[in-house]
mmCIF file of C-alpha atoms and ligand atoms in Angstrom:
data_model
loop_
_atom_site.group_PDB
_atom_site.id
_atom_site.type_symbol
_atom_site.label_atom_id
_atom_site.label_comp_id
_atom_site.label_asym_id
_atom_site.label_seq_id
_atom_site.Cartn_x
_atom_site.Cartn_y
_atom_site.Cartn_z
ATOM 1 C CA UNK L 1 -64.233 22.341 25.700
ATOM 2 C CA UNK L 2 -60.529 21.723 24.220
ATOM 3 C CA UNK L 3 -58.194 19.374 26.243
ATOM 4 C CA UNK L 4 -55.496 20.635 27.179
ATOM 5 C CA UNK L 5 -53.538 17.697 28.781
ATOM 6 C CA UNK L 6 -50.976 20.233 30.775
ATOM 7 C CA UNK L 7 -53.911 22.554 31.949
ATOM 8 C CA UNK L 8 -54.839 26.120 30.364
ATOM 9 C CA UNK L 9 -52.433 27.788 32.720
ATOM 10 C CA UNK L 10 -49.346 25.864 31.177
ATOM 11 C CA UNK L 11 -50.730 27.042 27.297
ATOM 12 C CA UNK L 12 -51.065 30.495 28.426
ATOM 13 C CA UNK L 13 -48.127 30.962 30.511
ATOM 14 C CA UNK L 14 -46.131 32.782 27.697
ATOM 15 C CA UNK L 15 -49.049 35.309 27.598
ATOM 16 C CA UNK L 16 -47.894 36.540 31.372
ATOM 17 C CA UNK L 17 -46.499 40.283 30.578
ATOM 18 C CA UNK L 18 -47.428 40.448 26.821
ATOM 19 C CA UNK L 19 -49.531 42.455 25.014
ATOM 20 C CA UNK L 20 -53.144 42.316 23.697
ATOM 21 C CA UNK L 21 -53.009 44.245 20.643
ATOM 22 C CA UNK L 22 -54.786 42.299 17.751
ATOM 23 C CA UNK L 23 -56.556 38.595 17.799
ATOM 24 C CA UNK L 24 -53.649 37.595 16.085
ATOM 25 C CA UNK L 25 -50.992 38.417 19.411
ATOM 26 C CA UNK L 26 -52.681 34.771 20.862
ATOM 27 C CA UNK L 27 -51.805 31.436 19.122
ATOM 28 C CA UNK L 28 -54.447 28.699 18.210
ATOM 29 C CA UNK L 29 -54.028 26.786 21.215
ATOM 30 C CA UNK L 30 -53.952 29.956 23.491
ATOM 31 C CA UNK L 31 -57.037 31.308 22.447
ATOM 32 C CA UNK L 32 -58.820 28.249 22.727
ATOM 33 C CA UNK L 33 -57.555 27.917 26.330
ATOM 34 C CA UNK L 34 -58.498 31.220 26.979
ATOM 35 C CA UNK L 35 -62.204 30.583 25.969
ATOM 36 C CA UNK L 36 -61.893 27.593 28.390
ATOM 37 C CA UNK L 37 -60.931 29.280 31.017
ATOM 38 C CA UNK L 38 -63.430 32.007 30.651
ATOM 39 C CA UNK L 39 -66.113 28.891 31.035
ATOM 40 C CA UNK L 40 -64.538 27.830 33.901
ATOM 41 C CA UNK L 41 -64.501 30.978 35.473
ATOM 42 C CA UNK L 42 -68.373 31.680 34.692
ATOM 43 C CA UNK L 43 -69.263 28.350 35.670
ATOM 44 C CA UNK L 44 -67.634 29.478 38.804
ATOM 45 C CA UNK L 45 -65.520 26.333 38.790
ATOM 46 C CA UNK L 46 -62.723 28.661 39.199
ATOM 47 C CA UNK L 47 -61.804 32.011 41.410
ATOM 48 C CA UNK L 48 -58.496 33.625 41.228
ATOM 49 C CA UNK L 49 -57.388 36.386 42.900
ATOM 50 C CA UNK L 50 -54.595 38.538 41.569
ATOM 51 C CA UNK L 51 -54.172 40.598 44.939
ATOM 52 C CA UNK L 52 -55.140 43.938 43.756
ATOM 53 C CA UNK L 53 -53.887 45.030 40.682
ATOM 54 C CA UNK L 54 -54.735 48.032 38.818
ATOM 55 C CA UNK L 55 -56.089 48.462 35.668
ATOM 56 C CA UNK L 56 -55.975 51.786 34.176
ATOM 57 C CA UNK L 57 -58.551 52.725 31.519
ATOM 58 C CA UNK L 58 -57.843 55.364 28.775
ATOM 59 C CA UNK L 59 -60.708 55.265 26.473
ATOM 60 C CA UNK L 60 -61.051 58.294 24.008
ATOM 61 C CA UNK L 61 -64.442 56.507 22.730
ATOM 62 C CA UNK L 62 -68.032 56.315 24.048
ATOM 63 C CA UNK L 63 -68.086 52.830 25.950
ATOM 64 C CA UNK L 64 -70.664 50.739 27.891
ATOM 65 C CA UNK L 65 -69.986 47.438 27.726
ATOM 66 C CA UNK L 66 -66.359 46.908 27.312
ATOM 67 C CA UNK L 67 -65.480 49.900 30.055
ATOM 68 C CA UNK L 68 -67.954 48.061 32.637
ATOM 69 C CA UNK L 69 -66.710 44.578 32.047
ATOM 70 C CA UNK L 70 -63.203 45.656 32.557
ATOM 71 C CA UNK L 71 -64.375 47.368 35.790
ATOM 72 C CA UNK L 72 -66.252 44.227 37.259
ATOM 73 C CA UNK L 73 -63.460 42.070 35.631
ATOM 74 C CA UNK L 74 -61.011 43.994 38.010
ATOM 75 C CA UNK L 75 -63.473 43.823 41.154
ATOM 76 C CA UNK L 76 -63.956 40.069 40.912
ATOM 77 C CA UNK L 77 -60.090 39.245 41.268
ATOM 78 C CA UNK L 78 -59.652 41.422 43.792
ATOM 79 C CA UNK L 79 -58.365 44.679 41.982
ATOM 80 C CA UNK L 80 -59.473 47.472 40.917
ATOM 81 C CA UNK L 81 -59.137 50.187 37.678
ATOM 82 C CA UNK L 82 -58.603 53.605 37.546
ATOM 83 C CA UNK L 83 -60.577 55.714 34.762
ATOM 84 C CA UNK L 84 -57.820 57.898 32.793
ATOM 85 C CA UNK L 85 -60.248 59.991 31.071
ATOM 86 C CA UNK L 86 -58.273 62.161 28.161
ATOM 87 C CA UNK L 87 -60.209 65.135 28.617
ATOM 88 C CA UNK L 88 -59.238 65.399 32.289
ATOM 89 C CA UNK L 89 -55.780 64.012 32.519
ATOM 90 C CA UNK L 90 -52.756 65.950 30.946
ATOM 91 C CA UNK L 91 -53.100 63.465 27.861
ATOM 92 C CA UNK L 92 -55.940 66.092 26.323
ATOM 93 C CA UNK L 93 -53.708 69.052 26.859
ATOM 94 C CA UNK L 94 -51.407 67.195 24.708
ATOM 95 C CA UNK L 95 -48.709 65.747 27.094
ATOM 96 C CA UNK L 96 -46.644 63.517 25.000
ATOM 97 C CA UNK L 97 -47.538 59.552 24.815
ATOM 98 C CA UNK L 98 -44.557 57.869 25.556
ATOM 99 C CA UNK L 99 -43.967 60.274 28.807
ATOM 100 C CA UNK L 100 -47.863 59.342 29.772
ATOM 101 C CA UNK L 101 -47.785 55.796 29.115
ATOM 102 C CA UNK L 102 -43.900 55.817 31.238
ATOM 103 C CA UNK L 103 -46.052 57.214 33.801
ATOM 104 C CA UNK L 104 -48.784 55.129 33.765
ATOM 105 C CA UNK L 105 -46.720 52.117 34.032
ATOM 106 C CA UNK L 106 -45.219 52.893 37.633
ATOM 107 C CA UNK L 107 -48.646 53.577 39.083
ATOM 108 C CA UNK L 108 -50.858 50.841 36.905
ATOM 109 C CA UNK L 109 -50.046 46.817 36.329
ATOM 110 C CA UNK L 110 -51.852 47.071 32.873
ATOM 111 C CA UNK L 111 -54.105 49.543 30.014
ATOM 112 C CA UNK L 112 -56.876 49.186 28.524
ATOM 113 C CA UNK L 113 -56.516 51.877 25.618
ATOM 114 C CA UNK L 114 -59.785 52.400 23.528
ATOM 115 C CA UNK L 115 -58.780 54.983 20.327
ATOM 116 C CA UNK L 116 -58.963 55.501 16.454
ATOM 117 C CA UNK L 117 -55.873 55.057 15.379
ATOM 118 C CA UNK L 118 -54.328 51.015 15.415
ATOM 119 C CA UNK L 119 -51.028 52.754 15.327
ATOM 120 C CA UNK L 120 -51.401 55.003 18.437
ATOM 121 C CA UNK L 121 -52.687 51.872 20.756
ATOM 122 C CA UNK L 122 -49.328 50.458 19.207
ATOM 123 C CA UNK L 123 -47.269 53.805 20.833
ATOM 124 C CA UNK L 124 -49.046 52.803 23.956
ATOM 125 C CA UNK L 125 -47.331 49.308 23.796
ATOM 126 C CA UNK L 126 -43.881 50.616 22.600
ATOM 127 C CA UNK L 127 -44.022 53.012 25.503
ATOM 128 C CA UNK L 128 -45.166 51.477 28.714
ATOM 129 C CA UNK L 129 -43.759 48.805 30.625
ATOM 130 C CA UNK L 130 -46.982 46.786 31.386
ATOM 131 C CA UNK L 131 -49.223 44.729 29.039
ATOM 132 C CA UNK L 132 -51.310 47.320 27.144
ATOM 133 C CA UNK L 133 -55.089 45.685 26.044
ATOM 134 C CA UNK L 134 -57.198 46.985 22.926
ATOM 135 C CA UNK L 135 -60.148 47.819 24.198
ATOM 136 C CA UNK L 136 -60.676 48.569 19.932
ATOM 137 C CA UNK L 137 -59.514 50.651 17.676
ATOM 138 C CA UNK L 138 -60.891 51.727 14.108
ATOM 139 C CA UNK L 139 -58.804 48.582 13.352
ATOM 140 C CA UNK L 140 -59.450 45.584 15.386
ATOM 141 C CA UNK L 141 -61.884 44.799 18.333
ATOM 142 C CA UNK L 142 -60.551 41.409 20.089
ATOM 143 C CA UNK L 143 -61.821 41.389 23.240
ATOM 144 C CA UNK L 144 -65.075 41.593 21.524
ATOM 145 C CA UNK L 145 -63.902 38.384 19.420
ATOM 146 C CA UNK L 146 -63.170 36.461 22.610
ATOM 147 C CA UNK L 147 -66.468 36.732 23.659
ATOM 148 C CA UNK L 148 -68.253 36.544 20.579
ATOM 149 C CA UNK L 149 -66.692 32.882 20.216
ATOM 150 C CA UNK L 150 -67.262 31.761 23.599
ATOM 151 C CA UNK L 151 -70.657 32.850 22.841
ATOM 152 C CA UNK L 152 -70.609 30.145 20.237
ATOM 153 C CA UNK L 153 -68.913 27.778 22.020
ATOM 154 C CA UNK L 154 -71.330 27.859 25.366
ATOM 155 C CA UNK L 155 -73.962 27.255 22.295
ATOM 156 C CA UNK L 156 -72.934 24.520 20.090
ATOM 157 C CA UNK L 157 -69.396 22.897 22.190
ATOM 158 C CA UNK L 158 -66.561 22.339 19.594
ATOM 159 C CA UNK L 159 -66.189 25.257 17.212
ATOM 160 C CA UNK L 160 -64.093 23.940 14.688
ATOM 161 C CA UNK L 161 -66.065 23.553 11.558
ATOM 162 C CA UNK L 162 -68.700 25.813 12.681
ATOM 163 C CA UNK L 163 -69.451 28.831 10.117
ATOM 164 C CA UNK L 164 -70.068 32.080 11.016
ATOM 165 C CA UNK L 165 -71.378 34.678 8.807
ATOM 166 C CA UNK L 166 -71.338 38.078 9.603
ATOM 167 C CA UNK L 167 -73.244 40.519 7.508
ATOM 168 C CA UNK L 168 -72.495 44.484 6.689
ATOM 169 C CA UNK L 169 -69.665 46.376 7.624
ATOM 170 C CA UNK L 170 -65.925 44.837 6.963
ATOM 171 C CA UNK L 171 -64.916 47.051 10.290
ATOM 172 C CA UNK L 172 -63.199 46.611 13.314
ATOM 173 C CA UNK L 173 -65.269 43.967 14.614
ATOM 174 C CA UNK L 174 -65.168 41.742 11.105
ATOM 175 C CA UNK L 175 -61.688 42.219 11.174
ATOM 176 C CA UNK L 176 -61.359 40.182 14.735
ATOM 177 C CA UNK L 177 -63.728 37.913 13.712
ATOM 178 C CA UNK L 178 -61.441 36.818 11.131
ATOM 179 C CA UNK L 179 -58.343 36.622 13.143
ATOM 180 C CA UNK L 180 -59.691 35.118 15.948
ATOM 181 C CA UNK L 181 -62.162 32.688 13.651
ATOM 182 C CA UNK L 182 -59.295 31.728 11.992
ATOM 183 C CA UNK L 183 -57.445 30.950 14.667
ATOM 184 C CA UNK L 184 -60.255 28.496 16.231
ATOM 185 C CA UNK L 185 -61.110 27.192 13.250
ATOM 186 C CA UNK L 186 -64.155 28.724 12.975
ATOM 187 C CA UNK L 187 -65.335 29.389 8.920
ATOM 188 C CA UNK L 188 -65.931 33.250 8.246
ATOM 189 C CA UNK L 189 -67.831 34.575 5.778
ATOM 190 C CA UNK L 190 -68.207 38.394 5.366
ATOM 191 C CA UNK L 191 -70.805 40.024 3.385
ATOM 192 C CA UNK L 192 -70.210 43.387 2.542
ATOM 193 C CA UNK L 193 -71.715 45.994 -0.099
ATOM 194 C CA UNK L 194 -68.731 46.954 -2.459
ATOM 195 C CA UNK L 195 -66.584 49.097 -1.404
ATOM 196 C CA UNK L 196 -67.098 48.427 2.232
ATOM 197 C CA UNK L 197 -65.567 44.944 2.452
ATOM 198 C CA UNK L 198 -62.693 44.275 4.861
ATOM 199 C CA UNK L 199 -58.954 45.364 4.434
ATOM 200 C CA UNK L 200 -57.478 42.976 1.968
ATOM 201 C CA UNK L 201 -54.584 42.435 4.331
ATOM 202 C CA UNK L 202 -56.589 41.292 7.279
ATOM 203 C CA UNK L 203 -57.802 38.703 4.549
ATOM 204 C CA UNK L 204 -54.351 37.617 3.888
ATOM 205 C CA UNK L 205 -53.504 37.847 7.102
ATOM 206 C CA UNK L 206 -56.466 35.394 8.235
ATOM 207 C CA UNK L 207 -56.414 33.359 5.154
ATOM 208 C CA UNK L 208 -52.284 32.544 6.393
ATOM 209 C CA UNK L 209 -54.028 31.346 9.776
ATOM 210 C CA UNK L 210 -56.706 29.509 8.588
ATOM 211 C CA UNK L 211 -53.680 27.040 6.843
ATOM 212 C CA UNK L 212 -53.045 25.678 10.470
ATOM 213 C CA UNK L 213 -56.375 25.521 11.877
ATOM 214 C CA UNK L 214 -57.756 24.296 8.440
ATOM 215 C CA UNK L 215 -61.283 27.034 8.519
ATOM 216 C CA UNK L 216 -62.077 29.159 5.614
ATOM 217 C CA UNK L 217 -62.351 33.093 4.972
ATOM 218 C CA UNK L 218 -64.984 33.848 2.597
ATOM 219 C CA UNK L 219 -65.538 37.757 1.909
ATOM 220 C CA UNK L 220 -68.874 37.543 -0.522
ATOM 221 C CA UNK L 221 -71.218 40.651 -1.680
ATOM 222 C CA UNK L 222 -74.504 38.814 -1.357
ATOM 223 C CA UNK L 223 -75.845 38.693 2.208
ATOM 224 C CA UNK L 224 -78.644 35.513 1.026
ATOM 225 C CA UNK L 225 -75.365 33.873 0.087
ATOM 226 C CA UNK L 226 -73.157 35.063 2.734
ATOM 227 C CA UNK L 227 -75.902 33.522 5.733
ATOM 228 C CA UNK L 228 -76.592 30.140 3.705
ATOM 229 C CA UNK L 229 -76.354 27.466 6.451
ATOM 230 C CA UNK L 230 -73.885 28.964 8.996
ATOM 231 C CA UNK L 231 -74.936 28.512 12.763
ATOM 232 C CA UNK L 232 -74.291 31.994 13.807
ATOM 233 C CA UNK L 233 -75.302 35.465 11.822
ATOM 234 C CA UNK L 234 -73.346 38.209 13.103
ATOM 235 C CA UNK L 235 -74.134 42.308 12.404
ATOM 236 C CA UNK L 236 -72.372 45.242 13.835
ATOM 237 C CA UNK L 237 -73.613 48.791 13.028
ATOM 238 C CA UNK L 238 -72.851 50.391 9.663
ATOM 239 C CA UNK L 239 -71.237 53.827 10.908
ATOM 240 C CA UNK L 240 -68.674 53.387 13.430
ATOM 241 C CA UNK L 241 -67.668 55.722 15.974
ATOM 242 C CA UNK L 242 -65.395 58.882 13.791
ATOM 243 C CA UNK L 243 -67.676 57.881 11.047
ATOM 244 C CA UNK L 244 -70.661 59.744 12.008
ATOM 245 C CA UNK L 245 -70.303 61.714 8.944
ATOM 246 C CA UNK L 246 -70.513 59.399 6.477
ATOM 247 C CA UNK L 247 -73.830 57.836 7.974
ATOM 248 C CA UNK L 248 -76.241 58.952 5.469
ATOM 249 C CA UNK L 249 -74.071 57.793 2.543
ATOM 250 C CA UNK L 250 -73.936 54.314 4.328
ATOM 251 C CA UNK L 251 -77.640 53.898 5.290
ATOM 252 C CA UNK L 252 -77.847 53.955 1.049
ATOM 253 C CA UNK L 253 -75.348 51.822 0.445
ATOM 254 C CA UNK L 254 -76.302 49.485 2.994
ATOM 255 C CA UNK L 255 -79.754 48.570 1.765
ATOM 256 C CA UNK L 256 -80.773 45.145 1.713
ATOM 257 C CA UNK L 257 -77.995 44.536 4.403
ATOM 258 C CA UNK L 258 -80.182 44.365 7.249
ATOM 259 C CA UNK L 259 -80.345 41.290 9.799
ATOM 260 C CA UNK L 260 -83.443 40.011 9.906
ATOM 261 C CA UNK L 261 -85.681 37.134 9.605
ATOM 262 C CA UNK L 262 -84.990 36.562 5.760
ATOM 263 C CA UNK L 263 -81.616 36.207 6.214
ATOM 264 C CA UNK L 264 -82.512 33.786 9.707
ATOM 265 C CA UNK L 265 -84.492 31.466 7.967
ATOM 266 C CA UNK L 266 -81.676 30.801 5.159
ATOM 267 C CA UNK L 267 -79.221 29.835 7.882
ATOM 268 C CA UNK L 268 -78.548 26.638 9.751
ATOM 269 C CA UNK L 269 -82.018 25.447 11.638
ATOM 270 C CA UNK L 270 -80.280 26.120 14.981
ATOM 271 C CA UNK L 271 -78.378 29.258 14.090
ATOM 272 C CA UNK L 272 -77.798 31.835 16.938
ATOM 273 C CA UNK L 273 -77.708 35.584 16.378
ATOM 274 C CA UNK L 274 -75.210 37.749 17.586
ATOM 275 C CA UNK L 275 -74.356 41.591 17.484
ATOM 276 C CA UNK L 276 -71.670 43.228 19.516
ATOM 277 C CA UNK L 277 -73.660 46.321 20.459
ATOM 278 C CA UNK L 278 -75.154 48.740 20.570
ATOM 279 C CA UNK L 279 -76.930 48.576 17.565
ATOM 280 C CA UNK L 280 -79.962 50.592 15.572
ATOM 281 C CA UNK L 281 -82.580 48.554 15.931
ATOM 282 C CA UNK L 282 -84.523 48.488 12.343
ATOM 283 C CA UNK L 283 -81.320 49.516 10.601
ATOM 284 C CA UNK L 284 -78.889 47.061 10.651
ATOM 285 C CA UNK L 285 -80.753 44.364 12.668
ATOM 286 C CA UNK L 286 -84.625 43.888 12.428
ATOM 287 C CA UNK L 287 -86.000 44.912 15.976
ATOM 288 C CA UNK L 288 -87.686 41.319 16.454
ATOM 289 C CA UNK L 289 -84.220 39.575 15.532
ATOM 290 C CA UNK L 290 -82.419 41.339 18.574
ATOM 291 C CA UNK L 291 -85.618 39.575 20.969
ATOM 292 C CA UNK L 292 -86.041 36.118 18.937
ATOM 293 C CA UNK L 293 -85.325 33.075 20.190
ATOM 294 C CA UNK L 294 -82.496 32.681 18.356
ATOM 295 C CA UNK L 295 -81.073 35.774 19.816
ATOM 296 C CA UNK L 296 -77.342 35.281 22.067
ATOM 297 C CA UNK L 297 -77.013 38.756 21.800
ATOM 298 C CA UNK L 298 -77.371 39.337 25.818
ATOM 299 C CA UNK L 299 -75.481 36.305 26.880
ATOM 300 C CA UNK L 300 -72.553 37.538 24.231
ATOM 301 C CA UNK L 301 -73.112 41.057 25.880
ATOM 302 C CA UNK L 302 -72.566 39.418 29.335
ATOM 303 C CA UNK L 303 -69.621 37.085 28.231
ATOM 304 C CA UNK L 304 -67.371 40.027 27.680
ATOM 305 C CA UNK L 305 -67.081 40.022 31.775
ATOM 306 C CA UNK L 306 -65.907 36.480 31.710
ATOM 307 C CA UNK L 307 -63.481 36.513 28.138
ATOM 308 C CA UNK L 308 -61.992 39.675 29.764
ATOM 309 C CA UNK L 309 -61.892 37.818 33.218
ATOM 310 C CA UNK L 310 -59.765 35.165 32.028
ATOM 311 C CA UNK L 311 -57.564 37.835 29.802
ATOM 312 C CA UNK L 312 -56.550 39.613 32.679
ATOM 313 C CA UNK L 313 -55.521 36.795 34.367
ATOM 314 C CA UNK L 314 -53.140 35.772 31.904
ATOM 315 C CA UNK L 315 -51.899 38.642 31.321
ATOM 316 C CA UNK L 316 -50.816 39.252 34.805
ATOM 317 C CA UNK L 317 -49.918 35.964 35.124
ATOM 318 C CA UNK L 318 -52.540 34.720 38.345
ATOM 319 C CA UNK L 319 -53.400 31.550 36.823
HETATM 320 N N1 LIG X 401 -69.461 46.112 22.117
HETATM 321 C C1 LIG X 401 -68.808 47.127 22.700
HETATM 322 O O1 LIG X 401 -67.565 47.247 22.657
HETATM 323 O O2 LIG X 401 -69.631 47.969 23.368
HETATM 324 P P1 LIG X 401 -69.201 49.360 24.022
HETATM 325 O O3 LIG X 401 -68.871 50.304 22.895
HETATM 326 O O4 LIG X 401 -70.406 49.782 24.803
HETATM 327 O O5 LIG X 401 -68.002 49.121 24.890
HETATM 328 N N1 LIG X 402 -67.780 48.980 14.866
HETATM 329 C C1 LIG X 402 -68.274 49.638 16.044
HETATM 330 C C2 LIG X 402 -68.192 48.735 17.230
HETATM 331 C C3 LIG X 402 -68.708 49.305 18.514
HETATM 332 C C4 LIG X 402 -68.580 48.379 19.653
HETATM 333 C C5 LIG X 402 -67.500 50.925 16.277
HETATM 334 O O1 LIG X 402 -66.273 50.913 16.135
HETATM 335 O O2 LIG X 402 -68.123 51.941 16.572
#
């Protein structure tokens, strides 16, 4: 774990009230103490309470894991969350946004907002008077990142110099890799088929971080090349959710993407694999991958409880 000679509540302090938009609303040093504190509190070495709070959930997206973690997140410091489901609040019969996030903010302490559109989540923030969390957009995904790195923390300690290498898509979840690798010094390399790399202005925008925390963004088109000796292979699914249509078009253009145990055994001897879920098993990750040995995939599944734990907290300022 980092040192942090004032503690991880004095580096997150400023966080108390703020937003959680993108990877890149946490500095360096705050998202490493967030990832510490997230151990802590799984190791149990640490309980807070934050006197119940409310979280209120607006997700306009399908959602297992990151609408149950948020749930038990709540439960185990003592608040609780209230489901805002569009279709049955006034929000799907098109009450306007800044009125319903107004509202929400004298009843809740802080959103989670799950939706396509980066800019919309951003209307949530503009709007409402308490910290508003992306629970992911079609642009970013960074609660996911939190616990996809403390994944690879609880598996190899220090992450700084550590390479990651995360093969198809250059979605959502690539783009928060890169932020928040960046940010802890973690070297990313994306391997995309043409045309479906990342947005070249999250590359900028993680290549400007990667100057203080002295990692590397790689986007390559060769998946053999993108895995060569990084510790952790990373895959998220090739169709994300509002691109249903194009999923035939991808599956073609995807071939020869597919995580599985030639791409393994051209990474690092101790390389972990990771996918955010849920995934196609046999399309973009070989069926025996998700079950090898090598396999985090569970424990990274699980760790969005604690990341999410420790986010909460310092957002609402109980540390
Ligand atoms: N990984 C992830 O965000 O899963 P859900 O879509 O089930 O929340
Ligand atoms: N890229 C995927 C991630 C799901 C957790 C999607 O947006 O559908």
């Amino acid at each position: 774990m980092a040192s942090f000679p004032h503690g991880v509540a004095a580096v997150l302090a400023p966080v108390k009230g703020a937003d959680f938009l993108s990877s890149s609303d946490l500095t360096c040093e705050q998202t490493a103490a967030l990832l510490d504190l997230a151990i802590q509190l799984k190791r149990g070495e640490r309980r807070i309470d934050l006197g119940n709070r409310v979280l209120g959930l607006i997700f306009k997206k399908a959602s297992t894991r990151t609408r149950v973690s948020f749930q038990v997140a709540m439960a185990r410091l003592g608040g609780q969350t209230v489901d805002l489901d569009p279709q049955v609040t006034q929000l799907g019969r098109g009450e306007p946004l800044e009125d319903t996030a107004r509202v929400l903010s004298r009843f809740c302490d802080v959103l989670a907002v799950r939706t396509f559109a980066q800019k919309e989540l951003d209307d949530y923030a503009k709007w409402a008077t308490i910290p508003v969390i992306n629970a992911l957009t079609d642009h970013e995904h960074p609660c996911q990142a939190l616990a996809d790195f403390l994944t690879m923390q609880e598996a190899f300690g220090d992450l700084k110099g550590q390479t990651l290498a995360y093969v198809g898509d250059g979605n959502n979840v690539a783009h928060s890799l890169m932020i928040c690798g960046a940010l802890l010094g973690v070297n990313i390399r994306i391997g995309s088929p043409k045309g479906f790399e990342p947005l070249s202005e999250v590359v900028e925008q993680a290549n400007a971080l990667v100057v203080e925390s002295g990692s590397s963004i790689t986007v390559l088109n060769d998946p053999f090349e993108t895995v060569r000796g990084a510790q952790a292979l990373y895959t998220d699914v090739w169709a994300s959710m509002g691109q249903e249509e194009e999923r035939l078009n991808r599956e073609k253009a995807f071939q020869g993407f597919c995580l599985d145990e030639a791409l393994l055994a051209k990474a690092d001897s101790k390389a972990i694999v990771l996918h955010c879920l849920p995934a196609h098993r046999g399309e973009e990750i070989s069926s025996g991958l998700i079950d090898d040995g090598a396999s985090r995939i569970f424990d990274q599944a699980e760790n969005r409880l604690h990341a999410q734990q420790a986010l909460l907290a310092a957002l609402l300022g109980g540390l």
